[in-house]
Short mmCIF file of C-alpha atoms in Angstrom, two decimals:
data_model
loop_
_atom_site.label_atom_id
_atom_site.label_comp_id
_atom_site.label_asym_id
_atom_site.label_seq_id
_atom_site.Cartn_x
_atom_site.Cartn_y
_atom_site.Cartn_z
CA UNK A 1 -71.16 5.19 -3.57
CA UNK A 2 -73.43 2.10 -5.10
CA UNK A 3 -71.56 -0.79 -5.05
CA UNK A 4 -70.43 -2.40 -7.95
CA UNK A 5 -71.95 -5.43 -10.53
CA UNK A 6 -70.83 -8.55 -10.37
CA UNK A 7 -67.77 -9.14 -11.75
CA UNK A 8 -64.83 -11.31 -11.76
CA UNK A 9 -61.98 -10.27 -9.71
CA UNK A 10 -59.71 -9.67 -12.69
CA UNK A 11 -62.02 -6.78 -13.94
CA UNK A 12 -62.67 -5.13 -10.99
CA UNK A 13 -58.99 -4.78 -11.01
CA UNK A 14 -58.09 -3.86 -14.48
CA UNK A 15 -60.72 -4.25 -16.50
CA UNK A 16 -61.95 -1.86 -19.23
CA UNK A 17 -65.70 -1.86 -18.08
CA UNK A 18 -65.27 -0.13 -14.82
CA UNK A 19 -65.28 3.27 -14.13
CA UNK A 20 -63.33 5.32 -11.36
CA UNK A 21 -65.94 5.63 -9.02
CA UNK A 22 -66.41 1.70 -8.43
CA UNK A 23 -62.78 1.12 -8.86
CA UNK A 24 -62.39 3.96 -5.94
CA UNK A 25 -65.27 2.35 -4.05
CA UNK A 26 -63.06 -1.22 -4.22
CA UNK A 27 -59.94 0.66 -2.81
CA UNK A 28 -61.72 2.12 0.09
CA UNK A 29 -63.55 -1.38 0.69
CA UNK A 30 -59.99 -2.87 0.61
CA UNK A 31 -58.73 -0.65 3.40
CA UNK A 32 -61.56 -0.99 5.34
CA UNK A 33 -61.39 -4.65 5.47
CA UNK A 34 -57.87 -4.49 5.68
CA UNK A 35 -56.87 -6.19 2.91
CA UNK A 36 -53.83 -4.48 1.77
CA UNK A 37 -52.21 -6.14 -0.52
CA UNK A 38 -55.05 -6.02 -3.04
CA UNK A 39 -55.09 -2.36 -2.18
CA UNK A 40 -51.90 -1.61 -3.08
CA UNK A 41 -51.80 -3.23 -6.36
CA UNK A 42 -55.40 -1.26 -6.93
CA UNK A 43 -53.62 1.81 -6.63
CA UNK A 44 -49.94 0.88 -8.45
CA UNK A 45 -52.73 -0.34 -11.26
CA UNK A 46 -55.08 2.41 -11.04
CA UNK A 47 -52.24 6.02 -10.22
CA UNK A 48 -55.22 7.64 -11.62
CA UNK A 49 -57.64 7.17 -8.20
CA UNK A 50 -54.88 9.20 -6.83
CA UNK A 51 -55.90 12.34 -8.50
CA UNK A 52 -59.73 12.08 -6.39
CA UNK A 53 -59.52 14.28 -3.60
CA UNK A 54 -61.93 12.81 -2.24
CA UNK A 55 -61.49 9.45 -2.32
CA UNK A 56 -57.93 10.24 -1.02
CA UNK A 57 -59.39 11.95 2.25
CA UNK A 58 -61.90 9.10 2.64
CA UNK A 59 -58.80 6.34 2.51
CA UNK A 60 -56.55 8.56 4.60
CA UNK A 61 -59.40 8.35 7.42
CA UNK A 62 -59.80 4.75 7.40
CA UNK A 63 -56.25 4.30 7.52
CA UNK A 64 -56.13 6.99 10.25
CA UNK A 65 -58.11 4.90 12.62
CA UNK A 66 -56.58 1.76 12.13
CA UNK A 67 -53.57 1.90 14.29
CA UNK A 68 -53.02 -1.46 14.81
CA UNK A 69 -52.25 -2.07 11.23
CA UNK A 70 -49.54 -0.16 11.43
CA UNK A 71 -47.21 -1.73 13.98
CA UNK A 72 -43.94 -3.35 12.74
CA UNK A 73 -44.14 -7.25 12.76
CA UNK A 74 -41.33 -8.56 14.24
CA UNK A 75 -39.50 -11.10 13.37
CA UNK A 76 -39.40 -14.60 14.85
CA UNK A 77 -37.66 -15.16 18.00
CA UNK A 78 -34.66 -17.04 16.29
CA UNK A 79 -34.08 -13.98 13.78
CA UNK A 80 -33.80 -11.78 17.19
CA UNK A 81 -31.73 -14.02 19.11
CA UNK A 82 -29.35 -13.94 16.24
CA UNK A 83 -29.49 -9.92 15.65
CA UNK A 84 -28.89 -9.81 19.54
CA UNK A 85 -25.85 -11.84 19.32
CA UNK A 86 -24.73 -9.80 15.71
CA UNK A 87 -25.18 -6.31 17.68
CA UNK A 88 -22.51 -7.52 20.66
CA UNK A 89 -19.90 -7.19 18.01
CA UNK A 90 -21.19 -4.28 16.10
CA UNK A 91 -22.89 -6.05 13.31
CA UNK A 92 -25.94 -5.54 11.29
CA UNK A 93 -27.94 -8.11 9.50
CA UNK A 94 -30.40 -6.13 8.35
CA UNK A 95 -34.04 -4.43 9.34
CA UNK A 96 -35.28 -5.78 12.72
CA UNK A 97 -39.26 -5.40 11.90
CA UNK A 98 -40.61 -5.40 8.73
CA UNK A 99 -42.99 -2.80 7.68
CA UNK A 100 -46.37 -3.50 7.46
CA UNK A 101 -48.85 -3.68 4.09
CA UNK A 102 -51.02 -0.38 5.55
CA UNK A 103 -47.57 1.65 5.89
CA UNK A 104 -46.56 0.29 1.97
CA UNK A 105 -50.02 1.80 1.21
CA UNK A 106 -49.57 5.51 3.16
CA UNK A 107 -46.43 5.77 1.57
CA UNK A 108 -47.46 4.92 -2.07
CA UNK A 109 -51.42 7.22 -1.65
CA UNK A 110 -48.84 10.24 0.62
CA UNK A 111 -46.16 9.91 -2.24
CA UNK A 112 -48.72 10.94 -4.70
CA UNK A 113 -50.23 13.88 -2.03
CA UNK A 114 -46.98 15.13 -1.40
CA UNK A 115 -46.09 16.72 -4.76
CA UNK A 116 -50.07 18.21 -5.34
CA UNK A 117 -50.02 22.39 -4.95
CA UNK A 118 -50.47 23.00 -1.08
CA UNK A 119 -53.95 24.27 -0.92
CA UNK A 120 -55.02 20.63 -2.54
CA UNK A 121 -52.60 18.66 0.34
CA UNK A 122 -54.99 20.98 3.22
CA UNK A 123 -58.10 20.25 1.58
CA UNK A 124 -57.24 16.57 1.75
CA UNK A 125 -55.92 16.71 5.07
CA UNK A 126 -59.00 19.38 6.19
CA UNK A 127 -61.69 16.94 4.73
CA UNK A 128 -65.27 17.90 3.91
CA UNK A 129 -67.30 19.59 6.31
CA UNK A 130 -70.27 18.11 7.66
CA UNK A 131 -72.02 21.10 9.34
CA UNK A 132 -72.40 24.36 8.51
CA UNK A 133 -73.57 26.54 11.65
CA UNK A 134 -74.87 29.96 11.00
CA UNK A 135 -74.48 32.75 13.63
CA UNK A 136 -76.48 36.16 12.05
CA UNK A 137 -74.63 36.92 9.07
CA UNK A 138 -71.27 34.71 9.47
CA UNK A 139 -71.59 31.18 8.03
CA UNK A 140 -68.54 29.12 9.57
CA UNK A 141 -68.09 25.06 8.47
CA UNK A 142 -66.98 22.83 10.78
CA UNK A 143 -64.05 20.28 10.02
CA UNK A 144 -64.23 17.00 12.54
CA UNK A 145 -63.23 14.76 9.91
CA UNK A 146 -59.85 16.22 9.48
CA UNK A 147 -57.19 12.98 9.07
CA UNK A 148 -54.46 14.08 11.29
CA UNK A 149 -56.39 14.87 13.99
CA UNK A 150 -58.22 11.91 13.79
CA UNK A 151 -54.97 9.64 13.95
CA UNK A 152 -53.89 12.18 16.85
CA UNK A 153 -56.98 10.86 18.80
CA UNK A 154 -56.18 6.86 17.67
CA UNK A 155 -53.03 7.69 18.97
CA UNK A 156 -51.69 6.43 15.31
CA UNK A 157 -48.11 7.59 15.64
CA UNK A 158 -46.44 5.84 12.48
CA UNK A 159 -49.23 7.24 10.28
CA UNK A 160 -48.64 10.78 11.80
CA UNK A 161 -44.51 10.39 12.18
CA UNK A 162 -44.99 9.79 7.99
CA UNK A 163 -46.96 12.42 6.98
CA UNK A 164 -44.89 14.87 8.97
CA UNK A 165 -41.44 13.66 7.48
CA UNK A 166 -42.46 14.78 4.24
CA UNK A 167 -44.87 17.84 5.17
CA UNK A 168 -43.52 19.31 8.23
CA UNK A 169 -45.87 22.42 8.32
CA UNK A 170 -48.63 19.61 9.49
CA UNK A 171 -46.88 20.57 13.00
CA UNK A 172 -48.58 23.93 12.62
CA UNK A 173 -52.30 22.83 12.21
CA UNK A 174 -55.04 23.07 14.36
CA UNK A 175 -58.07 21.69 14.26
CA UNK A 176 -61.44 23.53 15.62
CA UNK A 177 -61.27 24.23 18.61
CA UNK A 178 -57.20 26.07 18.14
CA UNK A 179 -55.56 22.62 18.95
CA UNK A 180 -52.38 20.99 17.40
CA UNK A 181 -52.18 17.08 17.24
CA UNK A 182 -49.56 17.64 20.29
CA UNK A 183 -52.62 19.12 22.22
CA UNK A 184 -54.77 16.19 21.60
CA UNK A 185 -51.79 14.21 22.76
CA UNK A 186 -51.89 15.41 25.92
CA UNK A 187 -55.94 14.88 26.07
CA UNK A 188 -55.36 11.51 24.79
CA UNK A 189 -52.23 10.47 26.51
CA UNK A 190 -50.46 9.35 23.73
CA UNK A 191 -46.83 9.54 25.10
CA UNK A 192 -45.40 8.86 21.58
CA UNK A 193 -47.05 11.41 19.66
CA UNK A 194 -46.71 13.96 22.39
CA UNK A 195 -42.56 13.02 22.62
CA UNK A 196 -42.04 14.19 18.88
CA UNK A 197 -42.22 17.45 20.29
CA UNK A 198 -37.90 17.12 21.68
CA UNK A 199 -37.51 16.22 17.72
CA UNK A 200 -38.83 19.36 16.51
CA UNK A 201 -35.98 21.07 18.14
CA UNK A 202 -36.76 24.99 18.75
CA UNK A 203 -39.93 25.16 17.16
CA UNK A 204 -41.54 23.23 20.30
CA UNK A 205 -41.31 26.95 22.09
CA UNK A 206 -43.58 28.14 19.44
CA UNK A 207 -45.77 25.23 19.39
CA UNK A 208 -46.30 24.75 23.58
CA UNK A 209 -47.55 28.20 24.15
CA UNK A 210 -50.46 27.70 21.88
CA UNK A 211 -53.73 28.55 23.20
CA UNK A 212 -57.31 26.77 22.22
CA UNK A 213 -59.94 28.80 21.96
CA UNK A 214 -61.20 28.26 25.69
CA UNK A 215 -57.85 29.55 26.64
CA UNK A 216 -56.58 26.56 27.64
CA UNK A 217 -52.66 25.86 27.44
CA UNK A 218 -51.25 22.47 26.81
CA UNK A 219 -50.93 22.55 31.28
CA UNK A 220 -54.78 23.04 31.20
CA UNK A 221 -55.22 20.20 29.17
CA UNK A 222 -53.11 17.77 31.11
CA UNK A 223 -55.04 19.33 33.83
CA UNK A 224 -58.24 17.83 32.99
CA UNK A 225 -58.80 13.85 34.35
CA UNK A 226 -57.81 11.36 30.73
CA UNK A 227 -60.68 9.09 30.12
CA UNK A 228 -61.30 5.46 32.17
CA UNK A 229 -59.78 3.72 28.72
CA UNK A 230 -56.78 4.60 29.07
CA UNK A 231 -56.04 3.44 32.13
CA UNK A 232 -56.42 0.08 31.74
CA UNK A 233 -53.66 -1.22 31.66
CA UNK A 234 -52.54 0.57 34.91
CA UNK A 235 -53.39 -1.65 38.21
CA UNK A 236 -55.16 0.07 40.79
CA UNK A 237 -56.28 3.86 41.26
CA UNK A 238 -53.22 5.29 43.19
CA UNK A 239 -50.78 4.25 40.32
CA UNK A 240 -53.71 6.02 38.13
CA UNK A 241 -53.72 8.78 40.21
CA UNK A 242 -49.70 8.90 39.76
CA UNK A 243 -49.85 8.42 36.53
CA UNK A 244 -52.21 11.30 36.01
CA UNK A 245 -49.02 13.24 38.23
CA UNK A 246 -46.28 12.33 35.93
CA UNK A 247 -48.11 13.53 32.94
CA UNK A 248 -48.59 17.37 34.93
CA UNK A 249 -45.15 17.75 35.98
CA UNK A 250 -43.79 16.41 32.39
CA UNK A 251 -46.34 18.97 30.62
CA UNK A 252 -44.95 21.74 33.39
CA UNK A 253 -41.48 21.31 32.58
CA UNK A 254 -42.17 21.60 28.76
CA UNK A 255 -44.27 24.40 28.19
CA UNK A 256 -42.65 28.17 29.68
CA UNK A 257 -42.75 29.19 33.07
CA UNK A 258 -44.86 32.35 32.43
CA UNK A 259 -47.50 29.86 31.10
CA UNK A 260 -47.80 27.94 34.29
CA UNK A 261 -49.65 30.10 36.22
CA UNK A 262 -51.87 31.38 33.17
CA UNK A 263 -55.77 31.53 33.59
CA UNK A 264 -58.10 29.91 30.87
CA UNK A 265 -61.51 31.77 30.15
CA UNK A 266 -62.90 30.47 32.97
CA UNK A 267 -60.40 31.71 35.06
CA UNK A 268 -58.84 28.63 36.47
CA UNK A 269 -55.33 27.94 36.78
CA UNK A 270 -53.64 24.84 35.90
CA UNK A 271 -52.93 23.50 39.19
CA UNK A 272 -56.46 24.27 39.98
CA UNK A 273 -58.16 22.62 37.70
CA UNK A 274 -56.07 19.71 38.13
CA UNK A 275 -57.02 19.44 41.93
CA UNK A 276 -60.55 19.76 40.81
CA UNK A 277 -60.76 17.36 38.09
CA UNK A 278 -58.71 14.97 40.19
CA UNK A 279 -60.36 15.41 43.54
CA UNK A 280 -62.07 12.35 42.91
CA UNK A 281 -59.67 10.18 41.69
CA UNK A 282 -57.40 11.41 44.93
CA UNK A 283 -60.51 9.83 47.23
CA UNK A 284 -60.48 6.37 45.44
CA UNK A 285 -57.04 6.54 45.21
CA UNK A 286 -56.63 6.65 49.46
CA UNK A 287 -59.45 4.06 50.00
CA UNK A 288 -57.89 1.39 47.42
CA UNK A 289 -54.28 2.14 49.05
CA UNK A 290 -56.15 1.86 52.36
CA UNK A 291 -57.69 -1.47 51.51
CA UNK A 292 -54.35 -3.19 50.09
CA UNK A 293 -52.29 -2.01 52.82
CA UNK A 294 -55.09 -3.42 55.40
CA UNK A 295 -55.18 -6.64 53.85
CA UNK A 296 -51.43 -6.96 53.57
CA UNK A 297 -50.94 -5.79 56.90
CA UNK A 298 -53.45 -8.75 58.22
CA UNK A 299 -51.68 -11.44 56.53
CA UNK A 300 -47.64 -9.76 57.31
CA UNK A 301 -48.98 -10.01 61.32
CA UNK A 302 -50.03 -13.47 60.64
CA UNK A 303 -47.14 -14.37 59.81
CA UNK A 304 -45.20 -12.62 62.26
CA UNK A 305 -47.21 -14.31 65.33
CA UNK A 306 -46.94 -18.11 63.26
CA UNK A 307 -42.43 -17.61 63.13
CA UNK A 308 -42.35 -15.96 66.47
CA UNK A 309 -43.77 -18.84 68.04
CA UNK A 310 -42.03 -21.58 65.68
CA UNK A 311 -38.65 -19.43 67.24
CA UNK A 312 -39.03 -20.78 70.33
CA UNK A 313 -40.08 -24.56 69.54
CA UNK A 314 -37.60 -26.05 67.55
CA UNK A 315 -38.01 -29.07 66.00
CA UNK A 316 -36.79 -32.08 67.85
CA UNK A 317 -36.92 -30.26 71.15
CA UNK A 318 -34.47 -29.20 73.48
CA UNK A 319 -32.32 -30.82 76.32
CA UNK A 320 -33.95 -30.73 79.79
CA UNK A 321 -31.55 -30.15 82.08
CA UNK A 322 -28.78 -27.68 79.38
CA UNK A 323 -31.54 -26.24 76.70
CA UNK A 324 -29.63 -27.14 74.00
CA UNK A 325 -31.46 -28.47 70.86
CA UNK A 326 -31.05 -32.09 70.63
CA UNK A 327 -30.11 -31.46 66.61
CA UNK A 328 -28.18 -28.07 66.80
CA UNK A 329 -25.43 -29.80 64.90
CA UNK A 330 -27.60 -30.24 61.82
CA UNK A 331 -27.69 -28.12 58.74
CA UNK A 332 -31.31 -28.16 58.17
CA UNK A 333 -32.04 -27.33 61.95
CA UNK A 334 -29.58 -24.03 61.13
CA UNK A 335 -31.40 -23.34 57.94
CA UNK A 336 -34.94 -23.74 59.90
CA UNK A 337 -33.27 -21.29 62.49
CA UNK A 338 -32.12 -18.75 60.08
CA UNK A 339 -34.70 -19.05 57.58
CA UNK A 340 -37.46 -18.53 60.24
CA UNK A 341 -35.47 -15.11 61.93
CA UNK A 342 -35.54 -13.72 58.06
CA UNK A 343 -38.99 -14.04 57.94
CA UNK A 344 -39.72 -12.76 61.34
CA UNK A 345 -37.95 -9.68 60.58
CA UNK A 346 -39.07 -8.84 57.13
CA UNK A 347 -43.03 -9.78 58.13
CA UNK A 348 -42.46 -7.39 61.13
CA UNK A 349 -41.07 -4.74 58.16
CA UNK A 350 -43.73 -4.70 56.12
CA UNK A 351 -46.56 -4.53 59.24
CA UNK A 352 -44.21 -1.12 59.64
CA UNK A 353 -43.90 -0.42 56.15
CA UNK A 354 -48.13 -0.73 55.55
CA UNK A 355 -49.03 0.66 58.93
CA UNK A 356 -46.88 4.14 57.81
CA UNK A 357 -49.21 3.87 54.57
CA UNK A 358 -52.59 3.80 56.83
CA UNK A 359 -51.66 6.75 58.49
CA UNK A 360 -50.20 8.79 55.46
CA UNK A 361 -51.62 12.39 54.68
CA UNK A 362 -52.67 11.29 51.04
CA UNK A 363 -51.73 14.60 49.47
CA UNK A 364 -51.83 14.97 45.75
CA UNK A 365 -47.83 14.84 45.69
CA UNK A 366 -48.02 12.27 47.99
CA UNK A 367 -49.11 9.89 45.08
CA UNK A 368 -46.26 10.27 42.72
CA UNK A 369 -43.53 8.71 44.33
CA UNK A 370 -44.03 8.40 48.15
CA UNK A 371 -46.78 6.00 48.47
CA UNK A 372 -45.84 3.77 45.33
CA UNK A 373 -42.41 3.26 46.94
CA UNK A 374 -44.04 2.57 50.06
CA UNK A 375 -46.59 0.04 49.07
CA UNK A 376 -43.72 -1.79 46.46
CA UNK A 377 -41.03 -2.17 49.65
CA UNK A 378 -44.65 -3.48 52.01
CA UNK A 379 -45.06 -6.14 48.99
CA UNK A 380 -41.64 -6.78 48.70
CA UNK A 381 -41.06 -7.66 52.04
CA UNK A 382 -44.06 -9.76 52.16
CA UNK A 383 -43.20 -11.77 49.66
CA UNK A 384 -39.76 -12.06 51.35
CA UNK A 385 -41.29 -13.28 54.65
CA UNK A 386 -43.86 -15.84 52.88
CA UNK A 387 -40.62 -17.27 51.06
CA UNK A 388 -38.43 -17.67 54.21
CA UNK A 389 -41.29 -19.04 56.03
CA UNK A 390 -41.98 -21.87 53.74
CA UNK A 391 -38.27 -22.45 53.67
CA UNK A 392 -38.15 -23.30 57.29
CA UNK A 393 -41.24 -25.07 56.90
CA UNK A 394 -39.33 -27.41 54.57
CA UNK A 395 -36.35 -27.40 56.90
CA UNK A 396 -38.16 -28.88 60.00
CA UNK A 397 -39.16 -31.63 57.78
CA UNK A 398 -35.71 -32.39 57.09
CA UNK A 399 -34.44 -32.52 60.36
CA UNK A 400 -37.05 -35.13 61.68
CA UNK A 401 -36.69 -37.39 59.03
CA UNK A 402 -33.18 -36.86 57.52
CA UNK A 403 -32.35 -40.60 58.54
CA UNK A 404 -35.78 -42.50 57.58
CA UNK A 405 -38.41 -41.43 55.16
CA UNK A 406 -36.74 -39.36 53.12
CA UNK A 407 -39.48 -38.71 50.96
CA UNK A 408 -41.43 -37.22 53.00
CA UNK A 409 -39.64 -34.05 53.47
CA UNK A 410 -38.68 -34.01 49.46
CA UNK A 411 -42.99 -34.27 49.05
CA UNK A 412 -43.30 -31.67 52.12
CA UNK A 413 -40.99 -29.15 50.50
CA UNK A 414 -42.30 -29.03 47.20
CA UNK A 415 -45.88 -28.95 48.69
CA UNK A 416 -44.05 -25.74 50.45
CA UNK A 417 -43.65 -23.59 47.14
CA UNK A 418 -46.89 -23.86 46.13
CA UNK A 419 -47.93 -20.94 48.25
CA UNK A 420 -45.04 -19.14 46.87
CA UNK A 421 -45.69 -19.50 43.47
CA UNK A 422 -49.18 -18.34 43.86
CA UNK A 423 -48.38 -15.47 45.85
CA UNK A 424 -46.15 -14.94 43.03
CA UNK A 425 -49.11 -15.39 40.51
CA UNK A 426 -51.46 -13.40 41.89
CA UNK A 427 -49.59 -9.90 43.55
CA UNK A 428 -46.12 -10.10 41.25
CA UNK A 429 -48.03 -8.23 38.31
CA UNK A 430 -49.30 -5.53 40.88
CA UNK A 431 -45.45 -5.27 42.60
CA UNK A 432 -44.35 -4.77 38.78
CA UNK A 433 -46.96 -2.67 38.12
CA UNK A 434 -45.78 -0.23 41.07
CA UNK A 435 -41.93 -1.20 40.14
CA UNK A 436 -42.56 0.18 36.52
CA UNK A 437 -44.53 3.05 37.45
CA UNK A 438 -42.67 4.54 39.88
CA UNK A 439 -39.10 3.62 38.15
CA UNK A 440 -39.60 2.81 34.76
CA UNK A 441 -41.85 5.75 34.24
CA UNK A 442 -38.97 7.78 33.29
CA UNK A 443 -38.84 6.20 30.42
CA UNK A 444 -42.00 7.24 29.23
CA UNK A 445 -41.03 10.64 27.82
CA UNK A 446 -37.66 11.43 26.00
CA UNK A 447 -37.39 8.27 24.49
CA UNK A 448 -33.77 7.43 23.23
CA UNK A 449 -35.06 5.81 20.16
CA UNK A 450 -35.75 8.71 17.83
CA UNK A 451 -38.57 8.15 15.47
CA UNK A 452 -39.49 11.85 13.27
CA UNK A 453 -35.82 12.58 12.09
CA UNK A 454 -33.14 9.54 12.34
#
């Protein structure tokens, strides 16, 4: 569309001078930019843009991709804290997030949709084609501009969980190559669009069994490796690799059991195509578990040899002719004592703990919950050891100079934590990373929270 003349805001708006077309151009400028305020008065103003198919379809794809825009802002931390302390006793103050502007605008342009004959809602939803590919005599258009699909990809889940609440049969679509927005889902790994399925109640065991037209089933799908993007936000390539694992046996217990074992066209089973799309990721999975463990296992025998040896020379020495400590009466000479044992024994844990991880079989199943568990108790213990170390670090200090200098063991032990706190830094995210994954994973389908019908 040309862009419009000139003119001041107020006629753009509502002015007599312009047409449709440069009022419908404004609207879709509006979205794009994401100025939604001005849209929304544009189209309360204007109801008659609403009644341009293809403007709608046009809008409804910008909005589509623009998931971002549609998360809930929440309210400020003082609001929450307050809510929190309302919902101990039962008590509502009101909404928790506020919608946002683009969500104001779907539900004003869908509104509108909704109520239009059903072959003008598909043809809105379908989109124009932009290729037409002949083969002989059959001329067959292509959709890829089709809105739902295209939020199923941007993994926009409030724009698809509000055109579904009002148009359910969107459920049943399929785009060109025989796949629902559930499929793409699964392609995608979008958890939340792909857990609407348990609120479609029964109609999921029409929807799983669904086919594309390669023959593959939503298991085949899963099958296939998701793309570098989207795991970026997962640390390291054996909690990738498990990730990849919790999606296959989630998709396996969803779809029916006769499907499980079903061949696509070219033959392949869904456990065998996921050992061959994964047979990579498997490799780089061992050598970075390999690495970490190494590395960890260095530093854990490190400290093992540095305690051991601080075990048998205690500060302030020891009594020729009895061996008793001169200072065996003090409590910082216990804590030293104690403190230094702890860390002997949970450094000499996680040299176990990493060593069992070097000479692990690194089988696919191996991934989902053995090695994760494995490497989070090796960290864990590490940690531990590094802690108790510095602690009877600190504690020697204190029983040298508990009568004179003071300061010096108050400077010595804060020195102390800085280790601690940067060990803390720099491996906590990865330990919470393999906490979450392994534990918190669970989480990730079935939510509790019901978001299509509530």
């Amino acid at each position: 569309m040309p862009p419009p003349p000139n003119l001041p805001r107020s006629d753009l708006l509502t002015g007599s001078r312009e047409d449709h077309e440069n009022r419908g151009w404004l609207l879709q400028k509006c979205v794009e930019a994401e100025i939604f305020d001005v849209a929304i008065k544009i189209v309360n103003d204007r109801p008659e843009l609403c009644a341009k198919k293809r403007l709608l379809t046009d809008v409804l794809l910008v909005l589509a991709q623009k998931t971002h825009a549609f998360k809930e802002r929440k309210p400020h931390i003082v609001v929450r804290i307050i809510e929190s302390i309302f919902a101990v006793f039962h008590l509502k103050i009101g909404r928790a997030e506020k919608e946002s502007e683009a969500l104001q605008l779907l539900r004003i342009l869908w509104k509108k949709i909704a109520i239009m004959p059903k072959n003008e809602i598909d043809d809105i939803i379908r989109g124009p084609p932009l290729e037409v590919k002949k083969q002989g005599d059959i001329i067959r258009s292509s959709y890829p501009s089709r809105v739902l699909f295209i939020a199923a990809k941007m993994g926009n889940t409030r724009f698809i969980i509000e055109l579904i609440q009002s148009y359910p049969d969107l459920i049943w679509k399929v785009d060109d190559k025989g796949q629902t927005i559930f499929h793409i889902a699964i392609k995608r790994r979008h958890a939340k669009i792909y857990n609407l399925l348990y609120e479609i109640g029964s109609m999921k065991d029409l929807i799983t069994p669904i086919k594309d037209k390669n023959g593959n089933n939503m298991l085949h799908l899963v099958a296939k490796s998701a793309k570098p993007k989207r795991f970026q936000n997962v640390s390291g390539v054996a909690l990738q690799m498990q990730r990849e694992l919790l999606w296959f046996k989630e998709v396996e217990r969803m779809i029916p059991p006769n499907y499980r074992q079903r061949k696509n066209a070219e033959g392949e089973t869904p456990h065998d195509l996921f050992t061959k799309k994964h047979e990579t990721l498997v490799t780089k999975g061992e050598d970075w578990m390999k690495n970490t463990a190494s590395q960890c296992m260095v530093v854990a025998t490190l400290i093992a040899t540095i305690v051991f040896a601080a075990a048998f020379t205690l500060p302030g020495g020891y009594n020729q002719n009895s061996g008793i400590p001169f200072f065996r009466h003090k409590s910082a000479l216990i804590v030293f004592v104690i403190a230094d044992a702890v860390s002997l024994i949970f450094s000499s844990t996680s040299v176990l703990i990493f060593l069992s991880i070097l000479t692990s079989r690194y089988a696919e199943r191996d991934f989902l919950e053995s090695l994760p568990k494995k490497l989070m108790l090796g960290l864990a213990a590490l940690f531990l050891s590094i802690v108790t170390m510095m602690i009877a670090f600190g504690a020697s200090f204190f029983v040298l100079y508990n009568k004179h200098l003071k300061w010096v063991p108050v400077i010595v032990a804060g020195l102390a934590a800085i280790p601690v706190i940067l060990f803390a830094i720099l491996q906590f995210r990865l330990l919470g990373d393999v906490y979450h994954s392994t534990y918190q994973s669970r989480y990730l389908f079935k939510p509790k929270k019901r978001m299509l019908y509530y």
